[in-house]
């Protein structure tokens, strides 16, 4: 998961010249990482909710 410092670092790159070749790779990697973590949390929560629906005793 990205730290708040890493997110701020990415925001700085996006505000500045983020098209610069050496910065673009970093920004893309961080965006992919951020998206992957978000999707993982979404699927984990969705699976947990399905399990709770099927078996209310699961916490």
Tab-separated table of C-alpha atoms in Angstrom:
chain	number	residue	atom	x	y	z
A	1	UNK	CA	0.000	0.000	0.000
A	2	UNK	CA	1.206	3.489	-0.743
A	3	UNK	CA	2.134	5.738	2.127
A	4	UNK	CA	0.839	9.297	2.275
A	5	UNK	CA	4.365	10.484	1.462
A	6	UNK	CA	4.462	8.368	-1.692
A	7	UNK	CA	1.046	9.666	-2.758
A	8	UNK	CA	2.211	13.254	-2.247
A	9	UNK	CA	5.362	12.463	-4.252
A	10	UNK	CA	3.221	11.194	-7.152
A	11	UNK	CA	1.012	14.302	-6.922
A	12	UNK	CA	4.118	16.500	-7.200
A	13	UNK	CA	5.204	14.668	-10.336
A	14	UNK	CA	1.738	15.062	-11.830
A	15	UNK	CA	1.693	18.793	-11.072
A	16	UNK	CA	5.184	19.275	-12.471
A	17	UNK	CA	6.643	17.926	-15.695
A	18	UNK	CA	5.365	14.368	-15.292
A	19	UNK	CA	5.853	13.648	-18.971
A	20	UNK	CA	9.615	13.607	-18.465
A	21	UNK	CA	10.791	10.102	-19.298
A	22	UNK	CA	12.498	9.353	-15.980
A	23	UNK	CA	9.451	10.475	-13.985
A	24	UNK	CA	6.791	8.861	-16.154
A	25	UNK	CA	7.884	5.309	-15.358
A	26	UNK	CA	7.753	6.005	-11.613
A	27	UNK	CA	4.313	7.619	-11.861
A	28	UNK	CA	2.906	4.739	-13.907
A	29	UNK	CA	4.341	2.158	-11.483
A	30	UNK	CA	2.815	3.977	-8.514
A	31	UNK	CA	-0.578	4.309	-10.215
A	32	UNK	CA	-0.572	0.591	-11.061
A	33	UNK	CA	0.377	-0.241	-7.480
A	34	UNK	CA	-2.340	2.034	-6.095
A	35	UNK	CA	-4.955	0.499	-8.422
A	36	UNK	CA	-3.880	-3.058	-7.584
A	37	UNK	CA	-4.104	-2.427	-3.843
A	38	UNK	CA	-7.530	-0.836	-4.244
A	39	UNK	CA	-8.790	-3.776	-6.291
A	40	UNK	CA	-7.374	-6.257	-3.770
A	41	UNK	CA	-9.178	-4.490	-0.913
A	42	UNK	CA	-12.400	-4.373	-2.944
A	43	UNK	CA	-12.329	-8.100	-3.742
A	44	UNK	CA	-11.376	-9.026	-0.166
A	45	UNK	CA	-14.268	-6.982	1.251
A	46	UNK	CA	-16.664	-8.356	-1.358
A	47	UNK	CA	-15.649	-11.949	-0.552
A	48	UNK	CA	-16.032	-11.278	3.166
A	49	UNK	CA	-19.532	-9.846	2.627
A	50	UNK	CA	-20.528	-12.879	0.541
A	51	UNK	CA	-19.303	-15.212	3.284
A	52	UNK	CA	-21.224	-13.254	5.914
A	53	UNK	CA	-24.360	-13.436	3.775
A	54	UNK	CA	-23.998	-17.202	3.356
A	55	UNK	CA	-23.031	-17.810	6.970
A	56	UNK	CA	-23.924	-14.954	9.354
A	57	UNK	CA	-21.654	-16.389	12.057
A	58	UNK	CA	-18.497	-15.636	9.959
A	59	UNK	CA	-16.803	-12.418	11.096
